[in-house]
Short mmCIF file of C-alpha atoms in Angstrom, two decimals:
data_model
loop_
_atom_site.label_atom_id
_atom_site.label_comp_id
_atom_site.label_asym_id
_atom_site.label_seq_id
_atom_site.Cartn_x
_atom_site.Cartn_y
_atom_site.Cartn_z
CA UNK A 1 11.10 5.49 -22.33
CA UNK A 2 14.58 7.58 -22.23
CA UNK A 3 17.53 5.54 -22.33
CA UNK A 4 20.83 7.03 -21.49
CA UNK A 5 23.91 5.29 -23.22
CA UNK A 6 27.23 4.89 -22.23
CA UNK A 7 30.71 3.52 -23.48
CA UNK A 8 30.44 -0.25 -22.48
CA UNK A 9 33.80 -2.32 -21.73
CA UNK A 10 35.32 -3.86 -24.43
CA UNK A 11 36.92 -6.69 -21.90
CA UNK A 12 36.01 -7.69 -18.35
CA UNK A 13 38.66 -10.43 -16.45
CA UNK A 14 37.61 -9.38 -13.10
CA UNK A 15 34.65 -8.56 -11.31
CA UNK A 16 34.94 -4.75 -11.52
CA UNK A 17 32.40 -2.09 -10.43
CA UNK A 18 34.13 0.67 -11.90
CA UNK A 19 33.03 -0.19 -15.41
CA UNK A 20 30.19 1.84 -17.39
CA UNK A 21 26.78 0.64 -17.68
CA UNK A 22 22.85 1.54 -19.46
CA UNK A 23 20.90 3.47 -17.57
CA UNK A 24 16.66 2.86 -18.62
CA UNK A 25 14.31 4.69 -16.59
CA UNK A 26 10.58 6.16 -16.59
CA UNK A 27 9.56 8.59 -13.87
CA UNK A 28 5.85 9.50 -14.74
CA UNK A 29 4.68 6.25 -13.42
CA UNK A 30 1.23 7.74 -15.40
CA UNK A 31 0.07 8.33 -11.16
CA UNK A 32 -3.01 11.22 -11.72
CA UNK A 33 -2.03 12.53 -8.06
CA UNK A 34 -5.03 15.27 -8.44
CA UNK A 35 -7.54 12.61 -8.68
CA UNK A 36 -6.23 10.95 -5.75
CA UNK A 37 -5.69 13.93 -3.98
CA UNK A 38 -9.70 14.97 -4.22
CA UNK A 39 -10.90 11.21 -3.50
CA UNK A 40 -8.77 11.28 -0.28
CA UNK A 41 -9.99 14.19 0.74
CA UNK A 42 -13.56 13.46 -0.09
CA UNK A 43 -13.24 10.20 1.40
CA UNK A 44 -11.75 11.84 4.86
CA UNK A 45 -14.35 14.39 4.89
CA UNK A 46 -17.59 11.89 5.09
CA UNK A 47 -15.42 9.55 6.91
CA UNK A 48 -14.49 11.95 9.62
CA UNK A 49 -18.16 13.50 10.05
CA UNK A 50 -19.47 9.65 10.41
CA UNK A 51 -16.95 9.16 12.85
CA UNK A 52 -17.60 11.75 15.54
CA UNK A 53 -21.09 10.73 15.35
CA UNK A 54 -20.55 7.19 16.29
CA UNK A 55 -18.37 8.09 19.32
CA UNK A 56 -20.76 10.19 20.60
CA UNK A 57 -23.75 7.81 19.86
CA UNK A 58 -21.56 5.18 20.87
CA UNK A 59 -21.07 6.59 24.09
CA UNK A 60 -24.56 7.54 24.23
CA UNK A 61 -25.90 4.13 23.49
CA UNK A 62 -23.51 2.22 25.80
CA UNK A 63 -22.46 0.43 22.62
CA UNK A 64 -19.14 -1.01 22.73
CA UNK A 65 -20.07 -2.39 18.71
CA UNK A 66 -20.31 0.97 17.65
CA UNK A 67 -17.55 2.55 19.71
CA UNK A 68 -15.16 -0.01 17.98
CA UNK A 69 -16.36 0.70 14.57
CA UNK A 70 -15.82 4.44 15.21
CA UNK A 71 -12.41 3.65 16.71
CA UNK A 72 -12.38 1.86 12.90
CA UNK A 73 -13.10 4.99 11.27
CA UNK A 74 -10.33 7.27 12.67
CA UNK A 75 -7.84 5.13 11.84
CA UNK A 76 -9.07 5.37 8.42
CA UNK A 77 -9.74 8.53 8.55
CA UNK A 78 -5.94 9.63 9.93
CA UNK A 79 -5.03 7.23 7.29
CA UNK A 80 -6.70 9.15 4.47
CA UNK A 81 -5.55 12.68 5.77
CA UNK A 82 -1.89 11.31 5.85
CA UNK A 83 -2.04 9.59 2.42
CA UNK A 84 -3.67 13.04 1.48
CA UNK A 85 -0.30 14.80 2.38
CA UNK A 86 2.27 12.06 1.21
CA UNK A 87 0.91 12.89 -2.16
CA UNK A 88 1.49 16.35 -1.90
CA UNK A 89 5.07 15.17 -0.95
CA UNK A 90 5.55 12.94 -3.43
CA UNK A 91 5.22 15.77 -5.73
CA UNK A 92 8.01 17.65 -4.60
CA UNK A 93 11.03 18.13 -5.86
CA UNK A 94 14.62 18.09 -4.05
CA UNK A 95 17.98 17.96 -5.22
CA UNK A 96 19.40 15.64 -2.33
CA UNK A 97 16.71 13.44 -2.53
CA UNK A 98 17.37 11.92 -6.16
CA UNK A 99 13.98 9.84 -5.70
CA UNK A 100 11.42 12.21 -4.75
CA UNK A 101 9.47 12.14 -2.17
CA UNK A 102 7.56 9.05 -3.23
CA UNK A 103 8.21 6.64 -0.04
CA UNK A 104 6.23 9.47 2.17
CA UNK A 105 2.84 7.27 1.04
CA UNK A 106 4.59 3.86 2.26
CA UNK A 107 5.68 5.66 5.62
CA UNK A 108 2.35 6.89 5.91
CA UNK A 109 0.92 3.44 5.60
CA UNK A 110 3.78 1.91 7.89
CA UNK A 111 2.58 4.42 10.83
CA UNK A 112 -1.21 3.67 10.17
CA UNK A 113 -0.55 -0.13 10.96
CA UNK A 114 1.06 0.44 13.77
CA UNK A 115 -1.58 2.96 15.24
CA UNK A 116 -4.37 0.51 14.22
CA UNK A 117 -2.55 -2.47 16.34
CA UNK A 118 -2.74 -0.12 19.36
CA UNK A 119 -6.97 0.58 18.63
CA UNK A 120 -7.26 -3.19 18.40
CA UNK A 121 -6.08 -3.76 21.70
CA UNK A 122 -8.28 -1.04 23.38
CA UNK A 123 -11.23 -2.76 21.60
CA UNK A 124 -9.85 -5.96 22.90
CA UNK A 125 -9.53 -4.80 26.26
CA UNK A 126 -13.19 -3.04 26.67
CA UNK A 127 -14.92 -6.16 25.11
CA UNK A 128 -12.98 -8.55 28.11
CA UNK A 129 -14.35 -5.57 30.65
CA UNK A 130 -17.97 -5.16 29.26
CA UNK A 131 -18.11 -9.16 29.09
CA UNK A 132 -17.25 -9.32 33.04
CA UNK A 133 -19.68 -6.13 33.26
CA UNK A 134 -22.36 -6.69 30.76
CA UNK A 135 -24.62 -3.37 30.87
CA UNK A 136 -28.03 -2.34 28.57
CA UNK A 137 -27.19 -0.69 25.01
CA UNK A 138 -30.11 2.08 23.60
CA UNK A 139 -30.73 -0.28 20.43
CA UNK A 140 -33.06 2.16 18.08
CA UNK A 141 -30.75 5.08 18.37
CA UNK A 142 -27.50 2.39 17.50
CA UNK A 143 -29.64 0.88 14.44
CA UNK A 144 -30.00 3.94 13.41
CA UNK A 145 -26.48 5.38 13.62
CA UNK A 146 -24.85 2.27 11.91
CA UNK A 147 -27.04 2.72 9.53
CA UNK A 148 -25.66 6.11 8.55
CA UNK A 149 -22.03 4.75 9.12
CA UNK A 150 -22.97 2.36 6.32
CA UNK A 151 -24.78 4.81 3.90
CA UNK A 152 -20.94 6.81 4.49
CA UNK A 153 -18.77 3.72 3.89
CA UNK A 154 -20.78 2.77 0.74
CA UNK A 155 -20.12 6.53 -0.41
CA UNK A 156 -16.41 6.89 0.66
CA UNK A 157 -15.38 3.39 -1.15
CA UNK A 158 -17.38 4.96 -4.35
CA UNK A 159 -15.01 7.79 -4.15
CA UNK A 160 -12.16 5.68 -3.68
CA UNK A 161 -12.51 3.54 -6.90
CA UNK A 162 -12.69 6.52 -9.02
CA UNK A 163 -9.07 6.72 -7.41
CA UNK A 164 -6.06 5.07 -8.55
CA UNK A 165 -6.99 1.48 -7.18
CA UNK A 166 -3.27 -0.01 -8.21
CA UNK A 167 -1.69 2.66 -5.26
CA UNK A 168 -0.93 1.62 -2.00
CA UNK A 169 -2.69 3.76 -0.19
CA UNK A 170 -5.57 3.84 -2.33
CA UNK A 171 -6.04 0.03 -2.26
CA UNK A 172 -5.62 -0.11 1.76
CA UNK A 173 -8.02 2.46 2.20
CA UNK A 174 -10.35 0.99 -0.19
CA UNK A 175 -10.02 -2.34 1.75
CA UNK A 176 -10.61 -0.42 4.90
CA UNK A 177 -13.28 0.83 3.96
CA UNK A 178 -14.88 -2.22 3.05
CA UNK A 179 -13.85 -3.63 6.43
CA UNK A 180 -15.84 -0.89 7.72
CA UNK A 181 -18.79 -1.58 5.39
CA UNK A 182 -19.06 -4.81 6.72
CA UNK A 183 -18.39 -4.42 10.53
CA UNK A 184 -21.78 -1.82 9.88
CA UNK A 185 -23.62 -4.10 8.56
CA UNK A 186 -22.28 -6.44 11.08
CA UNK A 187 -23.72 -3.92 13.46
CA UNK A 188 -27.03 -3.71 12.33
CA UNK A 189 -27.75 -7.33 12.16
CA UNK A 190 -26.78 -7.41 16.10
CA UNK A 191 -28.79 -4.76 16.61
CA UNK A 192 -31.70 -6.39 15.53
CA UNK A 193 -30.88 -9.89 17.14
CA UNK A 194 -30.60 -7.99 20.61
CA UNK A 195 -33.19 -6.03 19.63
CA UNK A 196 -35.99 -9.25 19.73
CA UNK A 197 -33.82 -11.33 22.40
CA UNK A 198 -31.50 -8.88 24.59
CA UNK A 199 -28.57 -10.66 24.03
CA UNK A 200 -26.69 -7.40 24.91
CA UNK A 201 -23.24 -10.01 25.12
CA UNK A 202 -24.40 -9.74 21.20
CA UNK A 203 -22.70 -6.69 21.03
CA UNK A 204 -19.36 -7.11 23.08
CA UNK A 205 -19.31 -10.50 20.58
CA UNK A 206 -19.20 -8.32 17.59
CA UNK A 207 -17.32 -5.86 18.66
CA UNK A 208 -14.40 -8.25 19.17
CA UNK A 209 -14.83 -9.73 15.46
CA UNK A 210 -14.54 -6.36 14.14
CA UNK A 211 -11.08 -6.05 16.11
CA UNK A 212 -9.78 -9.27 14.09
CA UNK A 213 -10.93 -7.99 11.00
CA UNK A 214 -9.12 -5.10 11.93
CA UNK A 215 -6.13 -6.95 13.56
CA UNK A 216 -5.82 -8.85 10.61
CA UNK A 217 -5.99 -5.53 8.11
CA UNK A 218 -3.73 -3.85 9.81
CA UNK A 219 -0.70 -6.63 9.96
CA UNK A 220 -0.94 -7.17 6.32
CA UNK A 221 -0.50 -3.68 5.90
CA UNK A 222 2.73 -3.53 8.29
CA UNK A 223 4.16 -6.76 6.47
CA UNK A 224 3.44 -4.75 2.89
CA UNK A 225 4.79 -1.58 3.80
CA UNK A 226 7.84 -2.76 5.93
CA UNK A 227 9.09 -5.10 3.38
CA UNK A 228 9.65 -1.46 0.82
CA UNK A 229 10.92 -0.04 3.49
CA UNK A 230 13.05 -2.58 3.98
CA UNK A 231 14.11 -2.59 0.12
CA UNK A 232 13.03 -6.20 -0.11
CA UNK A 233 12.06 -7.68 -3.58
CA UNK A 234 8.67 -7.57 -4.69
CA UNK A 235 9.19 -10.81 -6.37
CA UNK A 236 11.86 -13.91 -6.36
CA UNK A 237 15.17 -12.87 -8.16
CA UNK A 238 15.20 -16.32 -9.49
CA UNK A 239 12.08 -15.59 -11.63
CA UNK A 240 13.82 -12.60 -12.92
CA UNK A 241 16.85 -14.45 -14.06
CA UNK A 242 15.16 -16.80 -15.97
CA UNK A 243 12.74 -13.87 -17.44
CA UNK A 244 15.94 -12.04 -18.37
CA UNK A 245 17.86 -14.73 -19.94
CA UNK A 246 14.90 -16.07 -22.54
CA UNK A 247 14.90 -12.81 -23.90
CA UNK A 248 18.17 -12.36 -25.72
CA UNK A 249 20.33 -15.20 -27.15
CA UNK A 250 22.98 -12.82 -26.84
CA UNK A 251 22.67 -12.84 -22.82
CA UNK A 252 24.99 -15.36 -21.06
CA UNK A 253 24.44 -14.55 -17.94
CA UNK A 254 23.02 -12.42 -15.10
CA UNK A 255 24.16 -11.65 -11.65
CA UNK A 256 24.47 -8.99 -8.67
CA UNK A 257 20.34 -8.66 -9.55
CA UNK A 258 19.19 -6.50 -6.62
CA UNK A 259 15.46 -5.30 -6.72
CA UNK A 260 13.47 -2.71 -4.48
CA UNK A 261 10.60 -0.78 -4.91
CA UNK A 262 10.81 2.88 -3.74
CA UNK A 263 6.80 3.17 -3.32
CA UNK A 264 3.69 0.51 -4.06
CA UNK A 265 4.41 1.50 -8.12
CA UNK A 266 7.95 2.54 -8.92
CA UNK A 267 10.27 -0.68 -8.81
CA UNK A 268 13.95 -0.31 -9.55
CA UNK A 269 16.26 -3.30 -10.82
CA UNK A 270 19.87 -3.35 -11.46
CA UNK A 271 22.52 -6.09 -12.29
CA UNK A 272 25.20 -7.22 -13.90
CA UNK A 273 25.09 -8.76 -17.78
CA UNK A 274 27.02 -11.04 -19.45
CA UNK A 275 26.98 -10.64 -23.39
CA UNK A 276 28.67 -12.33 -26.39
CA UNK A 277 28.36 -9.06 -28.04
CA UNK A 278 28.55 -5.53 -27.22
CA UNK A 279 26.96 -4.43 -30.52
CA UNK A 280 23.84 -6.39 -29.35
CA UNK A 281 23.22 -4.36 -26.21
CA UNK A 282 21.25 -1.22 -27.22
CA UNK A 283 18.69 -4.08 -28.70
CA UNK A 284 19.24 -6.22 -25.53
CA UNK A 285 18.20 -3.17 -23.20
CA UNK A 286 15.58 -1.90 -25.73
CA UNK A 287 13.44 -5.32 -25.16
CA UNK A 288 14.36 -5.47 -21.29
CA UNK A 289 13.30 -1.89 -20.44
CA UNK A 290 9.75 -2.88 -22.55
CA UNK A 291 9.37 -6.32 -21.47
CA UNK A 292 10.15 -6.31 -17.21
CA UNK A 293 7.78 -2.86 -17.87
CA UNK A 294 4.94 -4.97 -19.40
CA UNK A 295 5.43 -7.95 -17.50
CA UNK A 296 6.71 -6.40 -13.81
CA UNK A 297 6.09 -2.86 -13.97
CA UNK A 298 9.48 -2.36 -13.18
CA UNK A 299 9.97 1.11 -14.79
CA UNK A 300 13.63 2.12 -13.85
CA UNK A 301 16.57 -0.26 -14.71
CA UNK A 302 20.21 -0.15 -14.52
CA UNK A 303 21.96 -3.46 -16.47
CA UNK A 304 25.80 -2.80 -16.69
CA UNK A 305 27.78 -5.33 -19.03
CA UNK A 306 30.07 -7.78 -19.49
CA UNK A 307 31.86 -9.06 -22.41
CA UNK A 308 31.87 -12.74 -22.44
CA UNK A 309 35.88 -13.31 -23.15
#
């Protein structure tokens, strides 16, 4: 880990912010972008072929079940083709922009929540409708079309663990695609229920629980990605404190602790420290900078001190 030194204060009356301070960062973050990039696009690829063959058998078979789960896929898929690009992005470099690009995945994620709301509520709406106008569904041709939407989401989430499973977007879409996994299989088991009974309402039934799962998918996703955008703290600043101050005797205090996270895996913490001694605080910032990495993955941090007078 670099660690850039400056002249701390040899006295500190009032609270100042003109003062110097250490300055501990890590950029590499270890992220292997090409292997995300390739199980992204891999993912999209079988995701998006699957897709346009359940709208078109959906349509076909008069199943609403199947329409929803294809409405399932292209948010997944638009998901995947985004989070494809916000890599790219978060590669590049830019002189104005002293963090990168790496918030373009979080963005991406932010806009995929929101989109997947609005396909809820069209699923939501056509169940209501086909409950009030219940119609017949071609059963064989939907058994077997869910069944290759399965066969794709078991292959997609294979990709996808191969991935970086600890990204954002990596671990939504893997969760997605899971959700998918099961709203097939969900599928097929209706299928064969209205298959032997022609419960057709079967169908309309299913595809509303595959809205909630969906529903309920894509708010946690909003609530994740809003609260970075937001800069909020990944964890209470009261934990923090206490970490901070077991660590060194020489530590009297910490304050002004303000902690954000500029994507899913690159936190950022900075405060203000109170010390007895000012010879102690290479060591001090030596066992922070390895210790909130270890125990917070908080790879960038800026303490500036205080001399306890």
């Amino acid at each position: 880990m670099n660690t850039l030194i400056h002249e701390p204060i040899k006295k500190h009356c009032e609270h100042s912010h003109d003062h110097s301070h250490e300055h501990s960062h890590n950029h590499s973050h270890n992220i292997d972008f090409s292997k995300n990039k390739k199980a992204l696009l891999l993912s999209f690829i079988v995701t998006f072929v699957i897709m346009i063959v359940e709208v078109i058998y959906g349509y076909l078979t008069n199943s609403l079940a199947l329409i929803s789960d294809a409405l399932h896929m292209i948010t997944h898929a638009f998901a995947l083709i985004i989070s494809y690009f916000a890599i790219i992005l978060a590669k590049k470099k830019d002189d104005f922009k002293t963090y990168g690009y790496y918030r373009a995945e979080i963005i991406a994620a932010f806009i995929n929540a929101i989109l997947i709301a609005i396909f809820t509520l069209f699923i939501i709406y056509e169940a209501i409708e086909k409950l009030l106008n219940p119609s017949e569904i071609d059963i064989s041709t939907m058994l077997i079309v869910a069944s290759f939407g399965t066969l794709a989401n078991i292959i997609s989430a294979l990709l996808l663990m191969k991935a970086d499973t600890d990204n954002l977007n990596i671990k939504s879409s893997i969760i997605h695609m899971l959700s998918d996994l099961l709203s097939s299989v969900a599928i097929i088991v209706g299928g064969i229920i209205i298959y032997y009974t022609n419960f057709y309402f079967i169908d309309t039934i299913l595809a509303l629980m595959i809205a909630l799962v969906i529903a309920k998918w894509s708010f946690n996703l909003f609530k994740q990605s809003l609260d970075i955008l937001l800069e909020g703290s990944f964890i209470e600043i009261n934990k923090i404190k206490e970490f901070i101050l077991s660590k060194h005797s020489s530590i009297k205090d910490i304050h002004d602790i303000h902690i954000h996270s500029i994507s899913q895996d690159y936190h950022i913490l900075t405060a203000h420290m109170m010390i007895d001694d000012l010879n102690n605080f290479q060591d001090i910032i030596k066992v922070l900078s390895h210790s909130l990495k270890h125990e917070f993955n908080i790879h960038h941090i800026t303490i500036q001190p205080i001399l306890n007078s």
